[in-house]
Amino acid sequence: MNTFAEIVQSNQAWLCLDCGKCSSVCPITLHLVDGYTSPRLLVEGAVNSGEDRVLEDPLLWSCLTCQRCTEICPSGVQFSEFIHDARQLAWEKGQSGDCTHSGTIQSWMRMMTDPALEQNRLDWIDDDLRIAPESEVIYFPGCLPYYDTVFGDLDVEGTEIARAAVKILNHLGIEPMVLENERCCGHDSYWQGDMDTFRKLAELNLEAISQTGAKRLVTTCPECAYTLKSTYPEQVGSLGLEVLHITELLAEDDNLQKLFPTNSPELYPVTYQDPCRLGRFMGIYQQPRDLIQNLGYQLVEMDHYAHTSTCCGTSCWTTCGQLNKKVQSERLMEARSTGAEKLITSCVKCQIHYKCAQRDPISGSEIQIDIQDLTTLIAEKI
Amino acid sequence: MNKVAAKQKIILFTCNWHAFSSLEAAGKNNLVYSPALVPIRISCLGRITSGIILKAFEGGAAGVCLIGCPEGECRYQNGNQEAREVFEESRTLLRLLGYNENLLQYHLVSAGDGESFQENIDQLVKNIQDNRKTR
Ligand code: SF4
Ligand code: SF4
């Protein structure tokens, strides 16, 4: 693809020209601080004004690829995919959004494309956790060991989530494999438009995973789950096994039975953040809710939940600023207004972004609510 | 001119104050230090980030040295303390990535002391070169 107009064509985004329906739900359109943009205006720019107009549009770089637009689109336009294709073209022209965290995360992704790399990424595995050199189940922790280092000051549950996952799997009688040389899944490179890095990472993972002979792969990160399950087969090839987010596995009938053999005592009210990849991308809404209810919590939903859930406000470690903080602060206020005592997340990135937003001294107590990952909550109960 | 292959380059981030003046003093006094060093002057060592350090390794640097002002003498109060944190964080990331963490070195030097600069920097370069075999 050579021009943005061709990308409009291949994604049927010309349907947007007569529409604009999703401007009413797009968090970027809603919260943009300087000026105004919308999915429809971006497409119009691509068709009428050409390259410069597209590259200047803040939506090109700040779109969260959250699929809130796709959810209500009357014409079936996959606007997030349009954004991906446009970012890929921009990338090929040497342009990209601003990397957050000084580009550390993008650097380690690119460093992981070295086939000779021998990482030390398993230090989080305590002696009381059982993993096996061969198993039918792989646990794929993704970049959690790295997040511990970069986001330690935010009290983010990084490898605590990984330890909790293995503890639960052990409780269910599963001793998973954990790969010594797993690479970043490439989700963020893909959505940033850096297809070269994405393909290299994906090919290394494909080779490492497919030679294990495992039948199932479990992740605690919805972005890893979606990428391994859906993006890999489209772009590099299928892993030849079933990919599951941990909530899918745990909500299977016999696992629910083993985890919660008796009724749990009734606990305080909590609310739940649907991650975009787990919810709108993979359609997994009910399983985390079943688990929360089985734990004994009273689930109170936010105004925007399940299909209409709001994204955690930052995507692919690119472009984070006032606009993103507004999306996050509003969402945290929404969570508080339910009366819940805890906001449950099932994606480490949602947790990172909300805990970072909570550091904002101006918003103060209005956005304070306890945040915990569903996996660690379940692990505490067993 | 001694051309150093990209693979052997050691990137030296120096702050603009004590550290840079000691590097200049070494130069003025014709004190010889390793040709592998590529000095990059930044306003304060507190400006360094793990992203910049990883970027150097990603680009094939053999090592990275950070040199700044002595404790309590940072021109901007706590830049060297911040750099210390970034240094620790970056070493952990390097270890995770399977690099030898000693390929990243950190040192604080006093202004205008060319000889001590030469001595210390020779030691940092040696630390890096001794650790290269592992990666
Ligand atoms: S993505 Fe769908 S809803 Fe949004 S402007 Fe285009 S056609 Fe309309
Ligand atoms: S994917 Fe989300 S952020 Fe991007 S245009 Fe659609 S609604 Fe807006």
Coordinates of C-alpha atoms and ligand atoms in Angstrom, one line a residue:
Chain A
M1 CA 0.0 0.0 0.0
N2 CA 1.4 3.4 -1.0
T3 CA -1.1 6.0 -0.1
F4 CA -3.6 6.7 2.7
A5 CA -6.4 6.9 0.1
E6 CA -5.6 3.3 -0.8
I7 CA -5.8 2.3 2.8
V8 CA -9.2 4.0 3.0
Q9 CA -10.3 1.9 0.0
S10 CA -9.0 -1.5 1.4
N11 CA -10.7 -0.9 4.8
Q12 CA -13.9 0.4 3.2
A13 CA -13.4 3.4 5.4
W14 CA -15.0 5.5 2.7
L15 CA -18.2 4.6 4.4
C16 CA -17.1 7.0 7.2
L17 CA -17.4 9.9 4.9
D18 CA -21.2 9.9 5.1
C19 CA -21.4 8.9 8.7
G20 CA -19.6 10.1 11.9
K21 CA -21.7 8.0 14.3
C22 CA -18.7 6.9 16.4
S23 CA -17.6 10.5 17.1
S24 CA -20.1 10.3 19.9
V25 CA -18.2 7.5 21.6
C26 CA -14.6 7.9 20.7
P27 CA -12.6 8.8 23.8
I28 CA -10.1 10.8 21.8
T29 CA -12.8 12.9 20.1
L30 CA -14.4 13.5 23.5
H31 CA -11.2 14.4 25.4
L32 CA -8.9 16.0 22.8
V33 CA -7.5 19.1 24.5
D34 CA -6.4 21.2 21.5
G35 CA -8.7 21.2 18.4
Y36 CA -11.1 18.6 17.2
T37 CA -10.8 15.4 15.3
S38 CA -12.9 12.2 14.8
P39 CA -12.6 9.0 12.8
R40 CA -14.8 10.5 10.1
L41 CA -12.6 13.6 9.8
L42 CA -9.4 11.6 9.6
V43 CA -10.8 9.5 6.7
E44 CA -12.0 12.7 5.0
G45 CA -8.5 14.1 5.3
A46 CA -7.0 11.0 3.8
V47 CA -9.3 11.2 0.9
N48 CA -9.4 14.9 0.2
S49 CA -6.2 16.4 1.5
G50 CA -3.7 13.7 1.3
E51 CA -0.6 12.6 3.3
D52 CA 0.3 15.7 5.3
R53 CA -3.2 16.1 6.6
V54 CA -3.3 12.5 7.8
L55 CA 0.1 12.7 9.5
E56 CA -0.9 15.8 11.3
D57 CA -4.1 14.4 12.6
P58 CA -3.7 13.7 16.4
L59 CA -6.1 10.7 16.0
L60 CA -3.6 8.9 13.8
W61 CA -1.2 8.7 16.8
S62 CA -3.5 8.8 19.8
C63 CA -6.2 6.4 18.6
L64 CA -6.4 3.7 21.3
T65 CA -7.4 1.0 18.8
C66 CA -10.1 0.3 21.4
Q67 CA -12.8 -0.7 19.0
R68 CA -15.4 1.4 20.7
C69 CA -16.1 2.7 17.3
T70 CA -16.4 -0.7 15.6
E71 CA -18.8 -1.7 18.3
I72 CA -21.4 0.8 17.2
C73 CA -20.4 1.1 13.5
P74 CA -23.5 0.5 11.3
S75 CA -21.3 -0.3 8.3
G76 CA -18.9 -2.8 9.9
V77 CA -15.8 -0.6 9.4
Q78 CA -12.8 -2.0 11.3
F79 CA -11.5 1.5 12.1
S80 CA -8.7 0.1 14.4
E81 CA -7.4 -1.9 11.5
F82 CA -7.5 1.2 9.3
I83 CA -5.4 3.0 11.9
H84 CA -3.0 0.0 12.0
D85 CA -2.5 0.1 8.2
A86 CA -2.1 3.9 8.3
R87 CA 0.5 3.7 11.0
Q88 CA 2.3 1.0 9.1
L89 CA 2.5 3.3 6.1
A90 CA 3.6 6.2 8.3
W91 CA 6.2 4.0 9.8
E92 CA 7.5 3.0 6.4
K93 CA 7.8 6.8 5.7
G94 CA 9.9 7.2 8.9
Q95 CA 7.1 8.7 11.1
S96 CA 5.6 7.4 14.3
G97 CA 3.9 8.5 17.4
D98 CA 5.9 9.5 20.5
C99 CA 7.2 6.6 22.5
T100 CA 6.4 6.8 26.2
H101 CA 8.9 5.9 29.0
S102 CA 11.8 7.2 26.9
G103 CA 11.5 4.4 24.4
T104 CA 12.8 1.8 26.9
I105 CA 10.0 -0.6 26.1
Q106 CA 10.3 -0.3 22.3
S107 CA 14.1 -0.8 22.7
W108 CA 13.7 -4.1 24.7
M109 CA 11.2 -5.3 22.1
R110 CA 13.7 -4.7 19.3
M111 CA 16.5 -6.2 21.4
M112 CA 14.4 -9.3 21.7
T113 CA 14.4 -9.8 18.0
D114 CA 18.0 -11.0 18.3
P115 CA 17.8 -14.8 17.8
A116 CA 20.9 -15.3 19.9
L117 CA 19.5 -13.6 23.0
E118 CA 19.5 -15.7 26.1
Q119 CA 17.3 -13.9 28.7
N120 CA 17.3 -14.4 32.5
R121 CA 13.5 -14.0 32.8
L122 CA 12.5 -16.8 35.1
D123 CA 13.8 -15.4 38.5
W124 CA 10.2 -14.8 39.6
I125 CA 9.5 -18.5 39.9
D126 CA 9.6 -19.2 43.6
D127 CA 10.5 -22.7 45.0
D128 CA 6.9 -23.4 46.0
L129 CA 5.7 -23.1 42.4
R130 CA 5.7 -26.2 40.3
I131 CA 6.6 -25.9 36.6
A132 CA 7.6 -28.7 34.3
P133 CA 10.1 -29.0 31.4
E134 CA 7.4 -30.6 29.3
S135 CA 3.7 -30.1 29.7
E136 CA 0.4 -29.9 27.8
V137 CA 0.0 -26.4 29.1
I138 CA 2.3 -23.4 28.6
Y139 CA 2.0 -20.4 30.8
F140 CA 3.1 -17.3 28.9
P141 CA 3.8 -14.4 31.3
G142 CA 4.7 -11.9 28.6
C143 CA 6.7 -8.8 29.6
L144 CA 5.7 -9.0 33.4
P145 CA 9.3 -9.5 34.6
Y146 CA 10.3 -6.4 32.7
Y147 CA 7.3 -4.3 34.0
D148 CA 8.4 -5.1 37.6
T149 CA 11.6 -3.1 36.9
V150 CA 10.1 -0.2 35.1
F151 CA 6.9 0.2 37.1
G152 CA 8.0 -0.9 40.5
D153 CA 7.5 2.6 41.8
L154 CA 3.8 2.4 40.9
D155 CA 3.2 -0.7 43.1
V156 CA 2.1 -2.5 40.0
E157 CA 1.5 -6.2 40.4
G158 CA 3.9 -7.5 37.7
T159 CA 5.3 -10.9 38.4
E160 CA 2.9 -11.2 41.4
I161 CA 0.4 -11.9 38.7
A162 CA 2.6 -14.5 37.1
R163 CA 3.2 -16.2 40.5
A164 CA -0.5 -16.1 41.2
A165 CA -1.3 -17.7 37.8
V166 CA 1.1 -20.6 38.4
K167 CA -0.1 -21.1 41.9
I168 CA -3.7 -21.4 40.6
L169 CA -2.7 -23.7 37.8
N170 CA -0.9 -25.9 40.3
H171 CA -4.0 -25.9 42.5
L172 CA -5.9 -27.2 39.4
G173 CA -3.3 -30.0 39.0
I174 CA -1.5 -28.3 36.1
E175 CA 2.2 -28.0 36.1
P176 CA 2.8 -25.6 33.2
M177 CA 5.9 -25.1 31.1
V178 CA 7.3 -21.6 31.2
L179 CA 9.6 -20.8 28.3
E180 CA 13.1 -19.5 29.1
N181 CA 13.3 -17.6 25.9
E182 CA 9.9 -16.3 25.3
R183 CA 9.9 -13.0 23.5
C184 CA 7.5 -10.0 23.8
C185 CA 4.4 -11.1 21.8
G186 CA 4.8 -8.1 19.5
H187 CA 1.3 -6.6 20.2
D188 CA 2.7 -3.1 20.7
S189 CA 5.0 -3.2 17.7
Y190 CA 2.1 -4.3 15.5
W191 CA -0.3 -1.5 16.6
Q192 CA 2.5 1.0 16.4
G193 CA 3.0 0.0 12.7
D194 CA 6.5 -1.4 13.2
M195 CA 5.8 -4.6 11.3
D196 CA 9.5 -5.6 11.0
T197 CA 9.9 -5.9 14.7
F198 CA 6.5 -7.6 15.0
R199 CA 7.3 -10.3 12.5
K200 CA 10.7 -11.0 13.9
L201 CA 9.3 -11.4 17.5
A202 CA 6.3 -13.5 16.2
E203 CA 8.6 -15.8 14.2
L204 CA 10.8 -16.5 17.2
N205 CA 7.8 -17.2 19.5
L206 CA 6.2 -19.3 16.8
E207 CA 9.3 -21.5 16.6
A208 CA 9.8 -21.7 20.3
I209 CA 6.1 -22.5 21.1
S210 CA 5.3 -24.8 18.3
Q211 CA 8.2 -27.2 19.0
T212 CA 7.0 -27.8 22.6
G213 CA 4.1 -30.0 21.5
A214 CA 1.9 -28.3 24.1
K215 CA -1.9 -28.3 23.5
R216 CA -2.9 -25.1 25.3
L217 CA -1.2 -21.8 26.1
V218 CA -2.4 -19.6 28.9
T219 CA -1.7 -15.9 29.4
T220 CA -2.6 -13.4 32.0
C221 CA -2.3 -10.6 29.5
P222 CA -5.3 -10.0 27.1
E223 CA -3.0 -8.4 24.6
C224 CA -0.7 -11.4 24.4
A225 CA -3.8 -13.6 24.2
Y226 CA -5.3 -11.8 21.3
T227 CA -2.0 -11.4 19.4
L228 CA -1.0 -15.0 19.8
K229 CA -4.5 -16.3 19.0
S230 CA -5.6 -14.0 16.1
T231 CA -2.8 -11.7 14.8
Y232 CA -0.1 -14.5 14.5
P233 CA -2.3 -16.7 12.2
E234 CA -3.0 -13.7 10.0
Q235 CA 0.5 -12.5 9.8
V236 CA 3.0 -15.3 10.5
G237 CA 1.3 -18.5 11.1
S238 CA -0.7 -20.4 13.6
L239 CA 0.9 -21.8 16.8
G240 CA -1.0 -25.0 16.4
L241 CA -2.5 -24.9 20.0
E242 CA -5.3 -23.4 21.8
V243 CA -4.6 -19.9 23.2
L244 CA -6.5 -18.8 26.3
H245 CA -6.6 -15.9 28.6
I246 CA -6.5 -17.2 32.2
T247 CA -10.1 -16.1 32.9
E248 CA -11.3 -18.4 30.1
L249 CA -9.5 -21.4 31.5
L250 CA -10.6 -20.8 35.1
A251 CA -14.2 -20.2 34.3
E252 CA -14.5 -23.7 32.6
D253 CA -17.0 -25.7 34.6
D254 CA -14.7 -28.3 36.2
N255 CA -12.1 -25.6 37.1
L256 CA -14.8 -23.4 38.7
Q257 CA -15.8 -26.5 40.8
K258 CA -12.2 -27.1 41.9
L259 CA -11.5 -23.5 42.7
F260 CA -14.8 -22.8 44.5
P261 CA -16.0 -26.1 45.9
T262 CA -18.2 -24.3 48.5
N263 CA -20.1 -21.0 48.4
S264 CA -17.8 -18.1 49.3
P265 CA -18.8 -15.8 52.0
E266 CA -20.4 -12.6 50.8
L267 CA -17.8 -9.9 50.4
Y268 CA -17.8 -6.1 49.7
P269 CA -18.8 -4.5 46.4
V270 CA -16.3 -4.4 43.5
T271 CA -16.3 -3.2 40.0
Y272 CA -14.5 -4.6 36.9
Q273 CA -12.6 -3.0 34.0
D274 CA -13.1 -4.9 30.7
P275 CA -9.8 -4.7 28.8
C276 CA -10.4 -3.8 25.1
R277 CA -8.6 -6.9 23.8
L278 CA -10.3 -9.3 26.2
G279 CA -13.8 -7.8 25.7
R280 CA -14.5 -6.2 22.4
F281 CA -11.7 -8.1 20.5
M282 CA -12.2 -11.6 22.0
G283 CA -15.8 -11.3 23.3
I284 CA -14.8 -12.5 26.8
Y285 CA -17.2 -10.6 29.1
Q286 CA -18.9 -13.3 31.2
Q287 CA -16.0 -15.4 32.4
P288 CA -14.3 -12.8 34.5
R289 CA -17.7 -11.8 36.0
D290 CA -18.4 -15.5 36.8
L291 CA -15.1 -15.7 38.7
I292 CA -15.7 -12.4 40.6
Q293 CA -19.1 -13.6 41.7
N294 CA -17.8 -17.0 42.7
L295 CA -15.2 -15.3 44.9
G296 CA -18.2 -13.8 46.8
Y297 CA -17.9 -10.2 45.7
Q298 CA -20.9 -8.2 44.8
L299 CA -20.2 -6.9 41.3
V300 CA -21.4 -3.4 40.6
E301 CA -21.0 -2.3 37.0
M302 CA -19.8 1.1 35.9
D303 CA -22.0 3.1 33.5
H304 CA -19.8 1.9 30.6
Y305 CA -19.2 -1.8 30.9
A306 CA -18.8 -4.9 28.8
H307 CA -19.4 -3.9 25.1
T308 CA -19.4 -0.2 26.0
S309 CA -16.5 -0.3 28.4
T310 CA -14.0 2.6 28.2
C311 CA -10.4 1.9 27.3
C312 CA -7.7 2.4 30.0
G313 CA -6.5 5.3 28.0
T314 CA -3.1 4.5 26.6
S315 CA -2.1 2.0 24.0
C316 CA 1.1 0.5 22.6
W317 CA 3.4 2.7 24.8
T318 CA 2.8 5.5 22.4
T319 CA 1.5 9.1 22.9
C320 CA 0.6 9.6 26.6
G321 CA -0.3 13.0 27.9
Q322 CA -3.0 15.2 29.2
L323 CA -5.6 13.7 26.9
N324 CA -4.8 10.2 28.2
K325 CA -4.8 11.2 31.8
K326 CA -8.3 12.7 31.3
V327 CA -9.6 9.4 29.9
Q328 CA -8.1 7.6 32.9
S329 CA -9.2 10.0 35.5
E330 CA -12.8 10.0 34.3
R331 CA -12.8 6.2 34.3
L332 CA -11.5 6.1 37.8
M333 CA -14.2 8.5 38.9
E334 CA -16.8 6.3 37.2
A335 CA -15.4 3.3 39.1
R336 CA -15.6 5.2 42.4
S337 CA -19.1 6.4 41.7
T338 CA -20.4 2.8 41.7
G339 CA -19.7 2.6 45.4
A340 CA -17.3 -0.3 44.8
E341 CA -14.3 -0.7 47.2
K342 CA -12.1 -2.2 44.6
L343 CA -11.5 -1.9 40.9
I344 CA -10.6 -5.3 39.5
T345 CA -8.4 -5.5 36.4
S346 CA -7.5 -8.4 34.2
C347 CA -4.8 -6.7 32.1
V348 CA -1.5 -5.5 33.7
K349 CA -1.5 -2.5 31.3
C350 CA -4.9 -1.3 32.6
Q351 CA -3.4 -1.5 36.1
I352 CA -0.2 0.3 35.1
H353 CA -2.2 3.2 33.5
Y354 CA -4.7 3.6 36.3
K355 CA -2.1 3.5 39.0
C356 CA 0.0 6.0 37.1
A357 CA -3.0 8.3 36.7
Q358 CA -3.6 8.0 40.5
R359 CA -0.3 9.7 41.1
D360 CA -1.8 13.0 39.8
P361 CA -1.7 15.3 42.8
I362 CA -4.5 17.6 41.4
S363 CA -7.2 15.0 41.1
G364 CA -6.2 13.7 44.6
S365 CA -8.9 11.6 46.4
E366 CA -11.5 11.8 43.6
I367 CA -9.7 9.1 41.7
Q368 CA -8.4 6.9 44.5
I369 CA -9.8 3.4 44.5
D370 CA -7.9 0.2 45.4
I371 CA -6.9 -1.7 42.2
Q372 CA -6.1 -5.4 42.0
D373 CA -5.7 -8.0 39.3
L374 CA -8.3 -10.8 39.2
T375 CA -5.6 -13.5 39.1
T376 CA -4.0 -12.4 42.3
L377 CA -7.4 -12.0 44.0
I378 CA -8.2 -15.7 43.1
A379 CA -4.7 -16.8 44.2
E380 CA -5.3 -15.3 47.6
K381 CA -8.4 -17.5 48.1
I382 CA -6.8 -20.8 47.5
Chain B
M1 CA 43.0 8.2 12.9
N2 CA 42.1 5.3 15.0
K3 CA 38.8 4.0 13.6
V4 CA 36.9 2.0 16.2
A5 CA 34.4 -0.5 14.8
A6 CA 30.8 0.3 15.9
K7 CA 30.8 -2.9 17.8
Q8 CA 33.7 -1.8 20.0
K9 CA 32.4 1.6 20.8
I10 CA 31.8 2.5 24.5
I11 CA 29.3 5.4 24.9
L12 CA 30.3 7.8 27.6
F13 CA 27.5 10.0 28.9
T14 CA 29.0 12.9 30.8
C15 CA 27.2 15.8 32.5
N16 CA 28.1 19.3 31.5
W17 CA 29.8 20.2 34.8
H18 CA 32.3 18.3 37.0
A19 CA 32.4 15.3 34.7
F20 CA 32.9 17.2 31.5
S21 CA 35.5 19.6 32.9
S22 CA 37.6 16.6 34.1
L23 CA 37.3 15.1 30.6
E24 CA 38.5 18.5 29.1
A25 CA 41.3 18.7 31.6
A26 CA 42.5 15.2 30.6
G27 CA 42.4 16.4 27.0
K28 CA 44.3 19.7 27.7
N29 CA 47.0 17.7 29.5
N30 CA 47.4 15.3 26.6
L31 CA 46.4 12.4 28.9
V32 CA 45.6 9.3 26.8
Y33 CA 42.4 7.4 27.3
S34 CA 40.8 4.6 25.4
P35 CA 39.9 5.4 21.7
A36 CA 36.8 3.2 22.1
L37 CA 35.1 5.9 24.2
V38 CA 32.6 8.1 22.4
P39 CA 31.8 11.0 24.8
I40 CA 28.3 12.5 24.6
R41 CA 27.8 15.6 26.7
I42 CA 24.4 16.1 28.3
S43 CA 23.3 19.0 30.5
C44 CA 23.0 16.9 33.6
L45 CA 23.4 13.2 34.2
G46 CA 19.9 13.3 35.6
R47 CA 18.8 13.7 32.0
I48 CA 19.8 10.0 31.3
T49 CA 17.0 7.4 30.9
S50 CA 16.9 3.7 30.6
G51 CA 15.6 4.2 27.1
I52 CA 18.7 6.1 26.1
I53 CA 21.0 3.5 27.6
L54 CA 19.2 0.5 26.0
K55 CA 19.2 2.4 22.7
A56 CA 23.0 2.5 22.8
F57 CA 23.1 -1.3 23.4
E58 CA 20.5 -1.9 20.7
G59 CA 22.7 0.1 18.3
G60 CA 25.6 -2.3 19.1
A61 CA 27.6 -0.4 21.7
A62 CA 30.1 -2.6 23.6
G63 CA 29.3 -0.7 26.8
V64 CA 28.0 2.5 28.4
C65 CA 29.6 4.7 31.0
L66 CA 27.8 7.3 33.0
I67 CA 29.9 10.0 34.7
G68 CA 28.6 12.9 36.7
C69 CA 29.3 15.2 39.6
P70 CA 30.2 14.0 43.1
E71 CA 27.5 13.4 45.7
G72 CA 26.0 16.6 47.0
E73 CA 27.6 18.6 44.2
C74 CA 25.1 18.2 41.4
R75 CA 24.5 21.5 39.7
Y76 CA 20.8 20.8 39.7
Q77 CA 20.6 19.3 43.2
N78 CA 19.7 15.7 42.7
G79 CA 20.5 14.8 39.1
N80 CA 23.2 12.3 40.1
Q81 CA 20.8 10.6 42.5
E82 CA 18.3 10.2 39.7
A83 CA 21.0 8.9 37.4
R84 CA 21.9 6.4 40.1
E85 CA 18.3 5.1 40.0
V86 CA 18.3 4.9 36.2
F87 CA 21.6 3.1 36.4
E88 CA 20.2 0.4 38.7
E89 CA 17.0 0.1 36.7
S90 CA 19.0 -0.3 33.4
R91 CA 21.3 -2.8 34.9
T92 CA 18.3 -4.9 35.9
L93 CA 16.9 -4.6 32.4
L94 CA 20.2 -5.6 30.9
R95 CA 20.4 -8.7 33.2
L96 CA 16.8 -9.7 32.2
L97 CA 17.8 -9.4 28.6
G98 CA 20.8 -11.7 29.1
Y99 CA 23.5 -9.0 28.9
N100 CA 26.2 -8.8 31.4
E101 CA 25.2 -5.9 33.7
N102 CA 28.8 -4.8 34.1
L103 CA 28.7 -3.5 30.5
L104 CA 27.0 -0.5 32.1
Q105 CA 29.3 1.5 34.4
Y106 CA 28.7 4.5 36.6
H107 CA 31.2 6.9 38.2
L108 CA 31.3 10.3 39.8
V109 CA 34.3 12.5 39.2
S110 CA 35.6 15.9 40.6
A111 CA 35.9 19.0 38.3
G112 CA 39.1 19.7 36.5
D113 CA 40.9 16.6 37.7
G114 CA 42.2 15.2 34.4
E115 CA 44.5 12.5 36.0
S116 CA 41.8 11.0 38.2
F117 CA 39.5 11.1 35.1
Q118 CA 42.0 9.1 33.1
E119 CA 42.6 6.6 35.9
N120 CA 38.9 6.1 36.6
I121 CA 37.9 5.9 33.0
D122 CA 40.6 3.4 32.2
Q123 CA 39.2 1.2 35.0
L124 CA 35.6 1.6 33.7
V125 CA 36.7 0.6 30.2
K126 CA 38.7 -2.3 31.6
N127 CA 35.6 -3.4 33.5
I128 CA 33.6 -3.4 30.3
Q129 CA 36.2 -5.1 28.2
D130 CA 36.7 -7.8 30.8
N131 CA 33.0 -8.5 30.7
R132 CA 32.5 -8.5 27.0
K133 CA 33.0 -12.3 26.5
T134 CA 29.8 -13.2 28.1
R135 CA 28.0 -10.9 25.7
Ligands
SF4_1 S1 -16.1 3.8 11.7 FE1 -18.3 3.3 11.3 S2 -19.4 4.6 12.8 FE2 -17.4 5.5 12.6 S3 -17.6 7.1 11.1 FE3 -16.8 5.2 10.1 S4 -18.7 4.2 9.3 FE4 -19.3 5.7 10.9
SF4_2 S1 -10.5 2.7 18.2 FE1 -11.2 3.9 20.0 S2 -9.8 5.7 20.1 FE2 -9.6 4.8 18.0 S3 -11.1 5.9 16.7 FE3 -12.2 4.1 17.5 S4 -13.2 4.8 19.4 FE4 -11.6 6.3 18.9

